Coordinates of C-alpha atoms and ligand atoms in Angstrom, one line a residue:
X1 CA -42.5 -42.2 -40.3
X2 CA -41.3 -45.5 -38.7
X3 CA -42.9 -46.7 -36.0
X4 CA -43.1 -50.2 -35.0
X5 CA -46.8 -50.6 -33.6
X6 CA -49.0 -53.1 -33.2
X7 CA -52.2 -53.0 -35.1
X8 CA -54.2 -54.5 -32.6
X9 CA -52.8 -54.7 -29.1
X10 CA -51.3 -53.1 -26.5
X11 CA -48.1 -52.1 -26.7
X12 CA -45.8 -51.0 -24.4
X13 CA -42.3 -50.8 -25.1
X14 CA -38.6 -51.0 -23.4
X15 CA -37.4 -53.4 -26.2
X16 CA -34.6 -55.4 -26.2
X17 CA -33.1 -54.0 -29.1
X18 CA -30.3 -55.8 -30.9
X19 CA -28.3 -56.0 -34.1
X20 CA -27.4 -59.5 -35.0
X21 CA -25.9 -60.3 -38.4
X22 CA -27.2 -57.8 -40.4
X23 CA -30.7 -57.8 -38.7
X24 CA -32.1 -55.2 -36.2
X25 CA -34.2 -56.6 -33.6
X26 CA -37.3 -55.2 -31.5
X27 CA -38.4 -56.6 -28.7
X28 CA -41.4 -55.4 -26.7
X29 CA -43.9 -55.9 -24.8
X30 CA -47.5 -56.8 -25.8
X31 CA -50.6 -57.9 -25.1
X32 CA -51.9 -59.8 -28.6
X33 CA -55.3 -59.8 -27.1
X34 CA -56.7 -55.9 -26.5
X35 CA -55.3 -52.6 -26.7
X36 CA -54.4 -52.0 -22.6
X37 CA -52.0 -53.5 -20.7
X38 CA -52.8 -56.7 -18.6
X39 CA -51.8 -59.8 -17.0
X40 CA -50.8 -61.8 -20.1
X41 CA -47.8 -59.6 -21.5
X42 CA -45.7 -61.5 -24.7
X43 CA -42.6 -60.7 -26.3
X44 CA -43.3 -59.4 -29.5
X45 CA -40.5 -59.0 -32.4
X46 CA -39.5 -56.9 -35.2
X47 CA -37.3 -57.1 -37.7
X48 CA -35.2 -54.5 -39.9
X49 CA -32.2 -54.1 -42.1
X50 CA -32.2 -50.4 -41.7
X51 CA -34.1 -49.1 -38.6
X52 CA -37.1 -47.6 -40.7
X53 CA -38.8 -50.4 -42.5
X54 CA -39.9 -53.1 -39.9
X55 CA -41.5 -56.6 -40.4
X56 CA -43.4 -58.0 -37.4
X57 CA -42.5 -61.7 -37.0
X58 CA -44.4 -64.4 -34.6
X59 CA -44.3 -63.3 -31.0
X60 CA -40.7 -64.0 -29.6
X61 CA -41.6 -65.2 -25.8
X62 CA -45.2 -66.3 -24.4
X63 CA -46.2 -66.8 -21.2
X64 CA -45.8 -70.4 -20.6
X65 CA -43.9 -71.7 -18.0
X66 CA -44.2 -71.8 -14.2
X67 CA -41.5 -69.4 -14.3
X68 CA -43.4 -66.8 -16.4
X69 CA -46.8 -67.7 -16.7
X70 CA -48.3 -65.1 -15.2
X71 CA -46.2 -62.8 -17.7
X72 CA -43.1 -62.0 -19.8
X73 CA -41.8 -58.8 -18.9
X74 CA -39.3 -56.6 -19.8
X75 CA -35.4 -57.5 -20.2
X76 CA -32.6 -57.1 -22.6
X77 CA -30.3 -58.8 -25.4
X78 CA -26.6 -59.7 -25.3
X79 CA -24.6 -61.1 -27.5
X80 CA -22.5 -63.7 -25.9
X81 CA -18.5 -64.1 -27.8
X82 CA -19.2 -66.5 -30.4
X83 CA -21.7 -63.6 -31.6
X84 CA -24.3 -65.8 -30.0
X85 CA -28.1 -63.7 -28.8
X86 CA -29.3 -64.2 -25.7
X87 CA -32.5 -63.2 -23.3
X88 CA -32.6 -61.9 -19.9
X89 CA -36.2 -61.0 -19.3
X90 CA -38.5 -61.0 -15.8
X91 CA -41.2 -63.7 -15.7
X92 CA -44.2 -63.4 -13.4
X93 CA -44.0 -66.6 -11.9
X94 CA -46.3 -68.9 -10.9
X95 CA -46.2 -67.6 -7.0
X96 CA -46.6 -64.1 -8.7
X97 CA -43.0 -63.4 -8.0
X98 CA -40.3 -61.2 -10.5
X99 CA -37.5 -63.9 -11.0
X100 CA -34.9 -63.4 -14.3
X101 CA -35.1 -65.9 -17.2
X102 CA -32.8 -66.5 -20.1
X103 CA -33.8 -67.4 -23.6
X104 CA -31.9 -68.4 -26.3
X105 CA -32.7 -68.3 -30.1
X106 CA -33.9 -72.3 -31.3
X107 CA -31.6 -71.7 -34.9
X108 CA -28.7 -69.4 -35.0
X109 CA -28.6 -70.1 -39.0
X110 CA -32.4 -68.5 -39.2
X111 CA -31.4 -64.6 -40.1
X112 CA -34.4 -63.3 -38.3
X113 CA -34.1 -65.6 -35.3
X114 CA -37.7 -65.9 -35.7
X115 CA -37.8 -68.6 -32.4
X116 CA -36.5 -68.6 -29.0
X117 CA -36.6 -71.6 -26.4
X118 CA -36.1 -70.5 -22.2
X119 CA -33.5 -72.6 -20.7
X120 CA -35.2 -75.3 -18.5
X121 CA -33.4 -74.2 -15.3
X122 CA -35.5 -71.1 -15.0
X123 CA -35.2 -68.6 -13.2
X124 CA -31.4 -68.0 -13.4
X125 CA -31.7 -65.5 -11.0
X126 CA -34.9 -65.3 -8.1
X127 CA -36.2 -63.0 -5.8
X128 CA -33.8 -61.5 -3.6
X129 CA -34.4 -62.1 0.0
X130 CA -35.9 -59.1 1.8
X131 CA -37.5 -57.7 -1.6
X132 CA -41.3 -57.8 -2.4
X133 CA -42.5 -59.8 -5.0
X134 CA -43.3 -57.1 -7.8
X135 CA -40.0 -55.2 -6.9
X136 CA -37.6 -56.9 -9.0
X137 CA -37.1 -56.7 -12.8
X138 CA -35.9 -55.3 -16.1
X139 CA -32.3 -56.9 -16.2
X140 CA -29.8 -55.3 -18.8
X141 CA -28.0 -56.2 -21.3
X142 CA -24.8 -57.9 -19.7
X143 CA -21.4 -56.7 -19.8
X144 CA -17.9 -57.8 -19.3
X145 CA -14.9 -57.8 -17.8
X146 CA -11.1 -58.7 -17.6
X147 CA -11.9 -61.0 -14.8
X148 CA -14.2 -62.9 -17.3
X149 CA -17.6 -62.3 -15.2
X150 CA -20.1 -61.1 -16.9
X151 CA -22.6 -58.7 -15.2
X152 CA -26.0 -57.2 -15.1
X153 CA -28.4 -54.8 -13.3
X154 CA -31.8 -55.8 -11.8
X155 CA -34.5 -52.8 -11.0
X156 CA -35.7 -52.7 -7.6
X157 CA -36.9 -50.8 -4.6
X158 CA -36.8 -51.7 -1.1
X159 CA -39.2 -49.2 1.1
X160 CA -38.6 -46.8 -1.6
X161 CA -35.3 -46.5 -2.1
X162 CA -34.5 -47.1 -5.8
X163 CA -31.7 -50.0 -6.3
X164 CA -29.9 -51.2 -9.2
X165 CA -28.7 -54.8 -7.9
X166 CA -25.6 -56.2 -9.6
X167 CA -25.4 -59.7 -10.4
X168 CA -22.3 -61.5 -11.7
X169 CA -22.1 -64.3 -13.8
X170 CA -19.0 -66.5 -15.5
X171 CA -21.4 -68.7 -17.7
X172 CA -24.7 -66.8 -17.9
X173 CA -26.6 -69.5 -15.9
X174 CA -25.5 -69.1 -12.6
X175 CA -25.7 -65.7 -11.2
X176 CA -24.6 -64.5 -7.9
X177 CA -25.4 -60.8 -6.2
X178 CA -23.0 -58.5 -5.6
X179 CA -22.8 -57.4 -1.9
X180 CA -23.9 -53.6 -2.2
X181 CA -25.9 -52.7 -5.1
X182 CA -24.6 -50.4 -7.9
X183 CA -27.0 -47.9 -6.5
X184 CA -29.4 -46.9 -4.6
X185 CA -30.9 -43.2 -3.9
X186 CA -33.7 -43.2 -0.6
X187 CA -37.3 -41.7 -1.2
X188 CA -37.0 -42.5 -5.7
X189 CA -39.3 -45.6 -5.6
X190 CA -38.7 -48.4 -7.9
X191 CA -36.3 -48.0 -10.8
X192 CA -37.7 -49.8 -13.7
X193 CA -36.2 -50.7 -17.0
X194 CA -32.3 -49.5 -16.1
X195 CA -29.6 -49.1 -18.9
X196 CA -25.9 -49.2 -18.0
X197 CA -23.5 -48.3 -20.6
X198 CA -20.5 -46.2 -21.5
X199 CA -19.9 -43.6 -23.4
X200 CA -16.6 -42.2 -25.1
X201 CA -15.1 -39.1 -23.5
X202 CA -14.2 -37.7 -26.7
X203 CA -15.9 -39.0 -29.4
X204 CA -19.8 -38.9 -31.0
X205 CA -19.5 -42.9 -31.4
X206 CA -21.3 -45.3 -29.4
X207 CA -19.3 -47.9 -27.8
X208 CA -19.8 -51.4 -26.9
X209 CA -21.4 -52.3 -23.5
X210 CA -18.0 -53.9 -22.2
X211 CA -15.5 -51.5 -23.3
X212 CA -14.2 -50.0 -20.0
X213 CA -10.9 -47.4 -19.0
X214 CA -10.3 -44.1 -19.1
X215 CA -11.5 -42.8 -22.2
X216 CA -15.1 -43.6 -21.3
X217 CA -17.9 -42.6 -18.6
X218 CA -20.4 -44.8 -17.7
X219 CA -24.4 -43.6 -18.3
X220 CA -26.5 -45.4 -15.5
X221 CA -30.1 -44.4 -16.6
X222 CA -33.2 -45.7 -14.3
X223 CA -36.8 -45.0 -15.2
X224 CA -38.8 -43.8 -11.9
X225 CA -42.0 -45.9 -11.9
X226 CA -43.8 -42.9 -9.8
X227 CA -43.0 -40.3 -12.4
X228 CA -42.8 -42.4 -15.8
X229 CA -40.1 -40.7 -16.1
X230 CA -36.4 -42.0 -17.5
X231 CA -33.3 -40.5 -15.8
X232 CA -29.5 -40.8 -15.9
X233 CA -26.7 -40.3 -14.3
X234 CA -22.7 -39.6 -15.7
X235 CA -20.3 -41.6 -13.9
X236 CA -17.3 -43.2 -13.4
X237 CA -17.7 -47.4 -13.3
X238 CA -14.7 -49.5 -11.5
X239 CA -15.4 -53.3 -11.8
X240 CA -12.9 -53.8 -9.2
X241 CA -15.1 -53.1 -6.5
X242 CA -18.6 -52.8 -8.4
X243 CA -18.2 -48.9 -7.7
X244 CA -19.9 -46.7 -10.0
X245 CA -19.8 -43.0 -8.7
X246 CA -22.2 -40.2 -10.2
X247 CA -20.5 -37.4 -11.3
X248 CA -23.3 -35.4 -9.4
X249 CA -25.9 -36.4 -6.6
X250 CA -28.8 -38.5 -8.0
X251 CA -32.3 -36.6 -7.7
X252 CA -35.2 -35.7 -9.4
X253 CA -33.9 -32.4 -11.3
X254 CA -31.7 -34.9 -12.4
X255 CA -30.9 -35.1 -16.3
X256 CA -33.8 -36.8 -18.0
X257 CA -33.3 -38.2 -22.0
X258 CA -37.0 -36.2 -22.8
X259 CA -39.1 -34.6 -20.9
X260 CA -41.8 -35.4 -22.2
X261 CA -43.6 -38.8 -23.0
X262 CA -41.2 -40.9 -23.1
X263 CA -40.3 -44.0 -20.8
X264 CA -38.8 -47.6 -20.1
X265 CA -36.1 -46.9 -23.0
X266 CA -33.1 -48.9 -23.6
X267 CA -30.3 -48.2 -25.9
X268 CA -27.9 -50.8 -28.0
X269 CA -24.8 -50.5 -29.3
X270 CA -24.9 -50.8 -33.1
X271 CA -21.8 -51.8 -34.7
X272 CA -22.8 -51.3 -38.4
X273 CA -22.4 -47.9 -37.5
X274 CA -20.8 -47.4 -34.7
X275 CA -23.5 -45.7 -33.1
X276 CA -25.0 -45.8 -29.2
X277 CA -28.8 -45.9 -30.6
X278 CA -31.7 -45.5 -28.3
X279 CA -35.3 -46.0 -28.5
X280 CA -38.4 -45.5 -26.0
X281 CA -41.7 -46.2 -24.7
X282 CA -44.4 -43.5 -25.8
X283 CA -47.7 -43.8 -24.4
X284 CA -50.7 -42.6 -25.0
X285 CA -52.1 -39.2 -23.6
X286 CA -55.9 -40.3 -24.8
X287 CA -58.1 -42.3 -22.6
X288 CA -58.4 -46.0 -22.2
X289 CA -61.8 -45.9 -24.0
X290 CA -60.0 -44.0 -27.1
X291 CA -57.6 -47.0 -27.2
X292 CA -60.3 -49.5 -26.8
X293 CA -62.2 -47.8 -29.8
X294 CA -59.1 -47.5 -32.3
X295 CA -58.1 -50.9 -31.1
X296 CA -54.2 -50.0 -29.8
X297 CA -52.5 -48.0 -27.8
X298 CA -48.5 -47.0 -27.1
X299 CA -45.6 -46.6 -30.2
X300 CA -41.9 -46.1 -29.9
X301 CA -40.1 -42.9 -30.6
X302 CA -38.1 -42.5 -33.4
X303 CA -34.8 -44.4 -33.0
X304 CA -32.0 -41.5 -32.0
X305 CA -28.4 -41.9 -31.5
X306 CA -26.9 -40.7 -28.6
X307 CA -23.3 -39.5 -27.2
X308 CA -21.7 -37.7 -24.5
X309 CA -21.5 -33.8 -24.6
X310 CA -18.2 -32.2 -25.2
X311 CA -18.7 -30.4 -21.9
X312 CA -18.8 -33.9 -20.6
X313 CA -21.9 -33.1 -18.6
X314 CA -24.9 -34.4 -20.4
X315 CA -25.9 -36.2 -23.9
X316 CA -26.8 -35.3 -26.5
X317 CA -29.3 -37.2 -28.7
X318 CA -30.2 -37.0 -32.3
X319 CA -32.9 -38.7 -34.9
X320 CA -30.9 -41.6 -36.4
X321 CA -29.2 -40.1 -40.1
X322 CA -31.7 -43.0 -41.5
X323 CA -34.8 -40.7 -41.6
X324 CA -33.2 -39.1 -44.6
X325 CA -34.1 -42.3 -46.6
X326 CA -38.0 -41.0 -45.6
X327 CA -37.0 -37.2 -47.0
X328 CA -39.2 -35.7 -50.0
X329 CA -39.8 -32.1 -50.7
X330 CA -37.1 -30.0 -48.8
X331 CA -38.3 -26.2 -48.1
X332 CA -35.7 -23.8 -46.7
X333 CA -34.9 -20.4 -46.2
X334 CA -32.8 -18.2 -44.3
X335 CA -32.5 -15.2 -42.7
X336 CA -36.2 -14.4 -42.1
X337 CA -37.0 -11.8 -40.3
X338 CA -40.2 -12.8 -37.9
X339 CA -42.0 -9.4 -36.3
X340 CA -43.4 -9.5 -33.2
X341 CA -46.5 -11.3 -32.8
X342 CA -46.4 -12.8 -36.3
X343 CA -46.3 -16.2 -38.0
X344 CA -44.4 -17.6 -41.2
X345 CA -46.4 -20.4 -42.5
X346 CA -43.8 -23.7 -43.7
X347 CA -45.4 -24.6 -46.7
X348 CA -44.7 -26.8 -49.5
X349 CA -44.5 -29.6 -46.7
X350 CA -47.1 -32.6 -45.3
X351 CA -47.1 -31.0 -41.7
X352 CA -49.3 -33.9 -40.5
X353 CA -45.6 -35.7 -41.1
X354 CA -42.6 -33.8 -41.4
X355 CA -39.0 -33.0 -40.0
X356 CA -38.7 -29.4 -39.5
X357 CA -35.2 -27.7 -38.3
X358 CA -35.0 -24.1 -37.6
X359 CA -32.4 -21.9 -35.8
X360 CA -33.1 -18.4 -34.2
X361 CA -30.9 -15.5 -34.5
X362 CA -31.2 -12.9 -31.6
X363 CA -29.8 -9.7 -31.3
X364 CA -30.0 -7.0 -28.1
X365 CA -30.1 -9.3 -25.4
X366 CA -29.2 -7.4 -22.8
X367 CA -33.6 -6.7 -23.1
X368 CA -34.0 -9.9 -21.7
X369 CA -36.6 -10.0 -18.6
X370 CA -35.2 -11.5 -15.5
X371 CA -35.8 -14.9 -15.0
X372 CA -38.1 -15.5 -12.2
X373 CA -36.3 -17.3 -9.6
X374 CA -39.7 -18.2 -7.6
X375 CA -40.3 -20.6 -10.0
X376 CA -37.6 -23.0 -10.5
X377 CA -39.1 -26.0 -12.1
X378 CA -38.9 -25.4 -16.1
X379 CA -42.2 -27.6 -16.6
X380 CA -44.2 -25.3 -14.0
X381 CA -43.1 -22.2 -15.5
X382 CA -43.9 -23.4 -19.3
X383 CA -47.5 -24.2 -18.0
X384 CA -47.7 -20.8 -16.1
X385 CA -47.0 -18.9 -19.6
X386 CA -48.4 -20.9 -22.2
X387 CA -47.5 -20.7 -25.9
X388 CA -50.0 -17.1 -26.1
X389 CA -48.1 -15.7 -23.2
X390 CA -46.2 -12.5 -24.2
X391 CA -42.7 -12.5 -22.9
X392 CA -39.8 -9.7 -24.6
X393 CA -37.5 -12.9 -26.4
X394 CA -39.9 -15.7 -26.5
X395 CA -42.4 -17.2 -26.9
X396 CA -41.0 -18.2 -30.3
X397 CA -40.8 -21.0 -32.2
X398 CA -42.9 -23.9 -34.0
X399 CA -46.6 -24.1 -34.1
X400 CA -47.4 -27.8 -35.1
X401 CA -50.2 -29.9 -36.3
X402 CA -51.7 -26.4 -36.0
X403 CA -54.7 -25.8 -38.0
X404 CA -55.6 -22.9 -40.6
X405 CA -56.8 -20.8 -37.6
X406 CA -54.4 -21.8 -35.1
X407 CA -57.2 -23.1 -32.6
X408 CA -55.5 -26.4 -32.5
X409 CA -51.7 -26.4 -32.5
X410 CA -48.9 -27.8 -30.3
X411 CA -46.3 -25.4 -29.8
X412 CA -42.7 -25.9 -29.3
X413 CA -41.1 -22.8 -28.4
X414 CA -38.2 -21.3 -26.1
X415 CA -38.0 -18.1 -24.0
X416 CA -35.3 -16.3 -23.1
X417 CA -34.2 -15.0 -19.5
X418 CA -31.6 -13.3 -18.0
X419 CA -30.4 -14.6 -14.7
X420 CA -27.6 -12.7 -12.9
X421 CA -25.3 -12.4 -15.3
X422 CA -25.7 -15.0 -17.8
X423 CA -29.2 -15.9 -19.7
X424 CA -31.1 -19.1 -19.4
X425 CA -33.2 -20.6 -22.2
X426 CA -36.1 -22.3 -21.4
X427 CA -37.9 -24.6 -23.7
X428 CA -41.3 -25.6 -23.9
X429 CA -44.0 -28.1 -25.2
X430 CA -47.4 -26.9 -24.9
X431 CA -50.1 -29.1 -25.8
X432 CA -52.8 -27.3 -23.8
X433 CA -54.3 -26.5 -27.5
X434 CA -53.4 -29.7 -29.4
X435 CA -57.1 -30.8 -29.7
X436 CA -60.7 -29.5 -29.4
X437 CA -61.4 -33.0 -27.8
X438 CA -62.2 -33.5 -24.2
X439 CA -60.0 -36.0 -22.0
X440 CA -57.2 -35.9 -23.1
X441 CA -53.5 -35.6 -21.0
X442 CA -52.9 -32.0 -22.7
X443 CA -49.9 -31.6 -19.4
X444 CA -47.4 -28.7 -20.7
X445 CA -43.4 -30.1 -20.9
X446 CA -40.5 -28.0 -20.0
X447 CA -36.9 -28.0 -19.3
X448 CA -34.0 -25.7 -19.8
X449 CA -31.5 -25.8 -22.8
X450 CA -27.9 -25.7 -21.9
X451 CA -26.2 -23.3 -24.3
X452 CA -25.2 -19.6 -24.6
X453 CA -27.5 -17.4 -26.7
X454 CA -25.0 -15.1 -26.6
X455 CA -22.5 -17.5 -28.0
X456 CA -24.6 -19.7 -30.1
X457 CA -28.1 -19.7 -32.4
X458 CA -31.3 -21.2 -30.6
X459 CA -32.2 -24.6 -32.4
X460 CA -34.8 -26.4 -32.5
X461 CA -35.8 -29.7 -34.7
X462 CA -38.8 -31.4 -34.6
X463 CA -40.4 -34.4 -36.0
X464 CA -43.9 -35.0 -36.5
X465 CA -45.7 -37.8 -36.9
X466 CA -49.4 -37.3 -37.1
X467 CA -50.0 -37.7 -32.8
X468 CA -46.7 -37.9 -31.7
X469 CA -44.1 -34.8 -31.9
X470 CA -40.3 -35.4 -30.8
X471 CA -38.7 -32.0 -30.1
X472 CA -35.0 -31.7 -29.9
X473 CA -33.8 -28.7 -28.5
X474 CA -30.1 -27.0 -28.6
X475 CA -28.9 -29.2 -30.7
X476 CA -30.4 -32.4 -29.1
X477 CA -29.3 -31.0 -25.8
X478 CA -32.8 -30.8 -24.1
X479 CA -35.6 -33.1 -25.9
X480 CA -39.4 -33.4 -25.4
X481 CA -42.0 -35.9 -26.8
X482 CA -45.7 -35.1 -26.5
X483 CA -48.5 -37.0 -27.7
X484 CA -51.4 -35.1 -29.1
X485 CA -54.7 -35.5 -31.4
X486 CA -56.0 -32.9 -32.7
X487 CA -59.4 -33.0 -34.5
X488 CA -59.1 -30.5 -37.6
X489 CA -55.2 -30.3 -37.9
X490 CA -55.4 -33.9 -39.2
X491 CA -54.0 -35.1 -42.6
X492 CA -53.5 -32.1 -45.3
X493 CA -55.3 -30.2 -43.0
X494 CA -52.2 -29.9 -40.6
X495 CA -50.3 -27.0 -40.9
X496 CA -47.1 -25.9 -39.6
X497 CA -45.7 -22.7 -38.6
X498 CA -42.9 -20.4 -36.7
X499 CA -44.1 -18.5 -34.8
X500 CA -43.0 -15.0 -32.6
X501 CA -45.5 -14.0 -29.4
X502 CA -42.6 -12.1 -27.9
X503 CA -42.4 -8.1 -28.4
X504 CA -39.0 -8.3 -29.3
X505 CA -38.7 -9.3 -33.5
X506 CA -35.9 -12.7 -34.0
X507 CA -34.3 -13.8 -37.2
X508 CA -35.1 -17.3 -38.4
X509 CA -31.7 -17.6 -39.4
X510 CA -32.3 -21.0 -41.6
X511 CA -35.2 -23.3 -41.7
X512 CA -35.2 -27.0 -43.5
X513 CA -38.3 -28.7 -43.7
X514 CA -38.9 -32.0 -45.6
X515 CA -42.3 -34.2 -46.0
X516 CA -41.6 -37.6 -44.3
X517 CA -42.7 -40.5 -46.2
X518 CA -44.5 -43.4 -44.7
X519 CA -42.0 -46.0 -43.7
X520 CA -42.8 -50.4 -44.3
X521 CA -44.0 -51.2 -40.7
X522 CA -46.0 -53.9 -39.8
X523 CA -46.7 -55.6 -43.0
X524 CA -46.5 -59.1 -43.0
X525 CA -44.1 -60.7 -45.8
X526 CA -42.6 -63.8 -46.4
X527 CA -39.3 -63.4 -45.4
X528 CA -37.0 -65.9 -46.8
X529 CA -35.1 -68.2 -44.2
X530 CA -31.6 -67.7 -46.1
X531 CA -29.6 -69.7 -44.9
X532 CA -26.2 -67.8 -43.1
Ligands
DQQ601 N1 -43.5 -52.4 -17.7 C1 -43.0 -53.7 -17.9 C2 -42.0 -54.0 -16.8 C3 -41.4 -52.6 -16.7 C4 -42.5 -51.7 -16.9 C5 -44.1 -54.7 -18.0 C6 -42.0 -50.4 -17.5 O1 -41.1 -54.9 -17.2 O2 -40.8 -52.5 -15.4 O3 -44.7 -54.5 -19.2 O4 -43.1 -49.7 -18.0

C-alpha cells in the first residue's frame, strides 16, 4: 500500500496537499531528528503523479526565522489565479507565539517545486488580541469571492470555546479579521487543523474551494485537540456577511470523517479528476519506546475521495479508484451462506495487505433484539460486547490480521438492533485482541451506519495494511481506522476471515478480495528538473 512515511522521524501529518501541474504534493509535518514529536517541527514534501507512488524531496520549510524558529507548524496550499502555489503555515515565533506565514515556491518552472522562500514581511497575520499564545493556528487553504477578497480560517480557542477566525485578504499579504468568527461552539476546546470547503448538492465530484451558490453546501470540519478527534459540520456559507450556518447544532455526537485513528486531516480539490480528495493523520497506538526502537512513528491514511450524501446529511468517503493500480489476485464469491458461530477463511489473498469488500444479506429481521437505549454512545456499546459477544444479527463480519487460531485478530463487524420501529446498525472496530503484546492503545471504535437493512445489503470494505486497517462501512457512510500490531498474524502468517458470532445464520451475498501490492514510497530518485 501507499503510504508516505518517514523512515526515520516523526511524523505527524495534516499536509498541505496540492496538485500543481501534473504533480501531487504532500506536505507534513516532521521532525528529521527522532521518531516523537518536538520543538523543532519541519515541512516535509512528497511528490507523486498518481497518489500511490511517492518520492520524498528535501524538506519544504525549516525552522529558521524569528517568525518560526521555534517551529513550522501546520497550514495549507492555495493556488493563487495565475496557477501560482502558495503557503499559509503557523510559525512558533521567537516570543513562542502562533503567528501565520506565507511561503512561496523559489522556481515556478521546477515541476516538483522542490524550494520555497517565506516572504520577508512575516507574519502576515499575528496573534489576535485577547488569544493565548499556543491558541492560534492551522490556516486553510484560501478561498474567493466576487468581491475579490480572498479568505481563510485560523484555529483557535478562547477559554474553551472552539473558534474558526476569518481573515480576509485582497493580495495575500495583508490580512484583516473579520468581526465575528465563522464559528465558535462554548466548552469544544481548541479546534485544530480546520478545513472549509464545499460540496456539490447533487453530484459525487469534488469542487473547487471558491465555487460558491446554490448548488453547493459548505463542509466546515474542525479537529478537537481534547479528543484527537476530526469533526464536521454541513452548512450553508454566505460571503456577504461571513455567515456560515450548520445545518444542525455543533456537538460532540457530531459527524466525525472516522472514528477511529484518524486526525488533523485536510482535503484538496483535485482537478485531474475532479475529485474532493482527503487524507489524514494516523498515529500510533504503540508506545513512545516502540517508536523510539523502530525509529518512526505516525503514517497517513490512504487517500479517499469524498462527497456529499444524496440524503444531503453526511459524506460519504471512498479509497481513491487509484488503489486498483496496487490490485493482484482477485478472490470472490457470492451468496455464501455463513452459519451461526462460524468462519469462512479469504484465501488466495496476502491478508497482511489486502482490500477486502463484502456485503451481508439478512433475512427475518423482525428477530432483531432491541437496541438498548441505556447505552447511547456506539463506541461504549462496541466495547461493552466485544467481537466474541453473542448477539441474534451480529456480531458478523471481518476478522483481520487474525492469526491461524484466531488469538490475534482485529474485528470489524456490525450488529443489528431494532429500535421502535425501524433497526439501527451499529458498526464496530475491536482491537481488544489485535496483539499478544502488552501496552498497547487496543481502545474499541464504534459508530452507527446510516442505512436501512431492510432496504439495503450491510457493506463493509476494508483495507489492510500490515498495522493500520481503514474500515469503511455502508458504503463509506460510517468509517473507522485502528492501528494495531499483532505478533503472529504478521506477514504470510496473517489471515483473514468473515466471520458470524450471532445465532441468527447471514448470507455473504458477494465478497472481492485482492492482494495489495507494495506501492514506490520513499525512495530517493533523481528526478529530473524538466523544464515546464
Ligand atoms: N499538530 C501541529 C499543529 C496542529 C496539531 C503541530 C495537530 O499545527 O494544530 O505539528 O495535530
Amino acid at each position: 500500500m501507499s503510504r508516505v512515511l518517514t523512515n526515520d522521524g516523526s511524523m505527524n501529518m495534516h499536509p498541505g496537499p496540492m496538485y500543481y501541474n501534473g504533480v501531487y504534493h504532500l506536505f507534513f509535518q516532521y521532525n528529521p531528528f527522532g521518531p516523537l514529536f518536538s520543538n523543532q517541527i519541519y515541512w516535509a514534501h512528497s511528490v507523486s503523479h498518481d497518489l500511490i507512488n511517492w518520492t520524498p524531496l528535501d524538506l519544504a520549510i525549516a525552522p529558521t526565522e524569528p517568525f518560526d524558529i521555534n517551529s513550522c507548524w501546520s497550514g495549507s496550499a492555495t493556488i493563487l489565479p495565475g496557477n501560482k502555489p502558495v503557503i499559509l503555515y503557523t510559525g512558533i515565533n521567537s516570543d513562542n507565539q502562533q503567528v501565520q506565514n506565507l511561503a512561496i515556491p523559489k522556481n515556478l518552472s521546477d515541476p516538483y517545486l522542490r524550494e520555497w522562500v517565506k516572504y520577508t514581511g512575516n507574519p502576515v497575520v499575528k496573534l489576535p488580541d485577547g488569544i493565548q499564545p499556543d491558541d492560534f493556528r492551522d490556516p486553510t487553504t484560501a478561498w474567493l469571492t466576487d468581491d475579490g477578497k480572498w479568505r481563510i480560517i485560523v484555529g483557535s480557542q478562547k477559554d474553551k470555546t472552539g473558534i474558526a477566525f476569518l481573515y480576509q485578504s485582497e493580495d495575500f499579504i495583508n490580512w484583516t479579521k473579520y468581526d465575528s468568527p465563522l464559528l465558535k461552539v462554548e466548552g469544544t476546546g481548541i479546534w485544530e487543523c480546520p478545513d472549509f470547503f464545499p460540496v456539490w448538492v447533487d453530484s459525487m465530484n469534488g469542487v473547487d474551494t471558491s465555487v460558491l451558490g446554490p448548488k453547493v453546501r459548505h463542509v466546515l470540519k474542525v479537529g478537537l485537540f481534547d479528543y484527537a478527534r476530526d469533526y464536521y459540520m454541513i452548512g450553508n456559507y454566505s460571503p456577504a456577511k461571513e455567515n456560515y450556518v450548520p445545518q444542525s447544532e455543533f456537538t460532540l455526537g457530531t459527524l466525525r470523517y472516522d472514528y477511529g485513528k484518524y486526525y488533523a486531516s485536510k482535503s484538496f480539490f483535485d482537478p485531474v479528476k475532479n475529485r474532493r480528495i482527503l487524507m489524514a493523520w494516523v498515529n500510533e497506538s504503540d508506545s513512545e519506546a516502540d517508536d523510539i526502537a523502530k525509529g518512526w512513528s505516525g503514517l497517513h491514511s490512504f487517500p479517499r475521495s469524498l462527497w456529499l450524501d444524496q440524503n444531503q446529511k453526511q459524506l460519504i468517503q471512498w479509497p481513491i479508484e487509484e488503489i486498483e493500480l496496487l490490485h493482484e489476485n482477485e478472490v470472490s464469491f457470492e451468496d455464501k451462506k455463513l452459519e451461526a458461530g462460524s468462519t469462512q477463511e479469504i484465501e488466495g489473498i496476502t491478508a497482511s495487505q489486502a482490500d477486502v469488500k463484502i456485503s451481508f444479506k439478512l433475512t427475518n429481521l423482525e428477530e432483531a433484539e432491541e437496541l438498548d437505549h441505556s447505552v447511547v454512545d456506539p463506541q461504549l456499546i462496541c466495547s461493552a460486547k466485544d467481537a466474541s459477544t453473542k448477539g441474534k444479527f451480529g456480531p458478523f463480519g471481518l476478522l483481520a490480521l487474525a492469526s491461524s487460531d484466531l488469538t490475534e485478530q482485529t474485528a470489524i463487524f456490525f450488529r443489528i438492533y431494532k429500535s421502535s420501529e425501524r433497526y439501527v446498525v451499529l458498526m464496530c472496530s475491536d482491537q481488544s485482541r489485535s496483539s499478544t503484546r502488552n501496552g498497547l492503545d487496543k481502545t474499541t471504535y464504534g459508530a452507527f451506519v446510516d442505512i436501512d437493512p431492510k432496504q439495503e445489503e450491510i457493506s463493509l470494505r476494508t483495507l489492510v495494511d500490515h498495522s493500520i486497517v481503514e474500515s469503511f462501512g455502508g458504503g463509506g457512510k460510517t468509517c473507522i481506522t485502528s492501528r494495531v500490531y499483532p505478533t503472529f498474524a504478521i506477514g504470510d502468517d496473517a489471515h483473514l476471515f468473515a466471520f458470524n458470532n450471532g445465532t441468527e445464520s447471514v448470507v455473504i451475498s458477494k465478497l472481492s478480495a485482492w492482494s495489495v501490492k507494495k506501492a514506490r514510497i520513499n525512495i530517493e530518485e533523481t528526478i529530473s528538473c524538466t523544464s515546464h
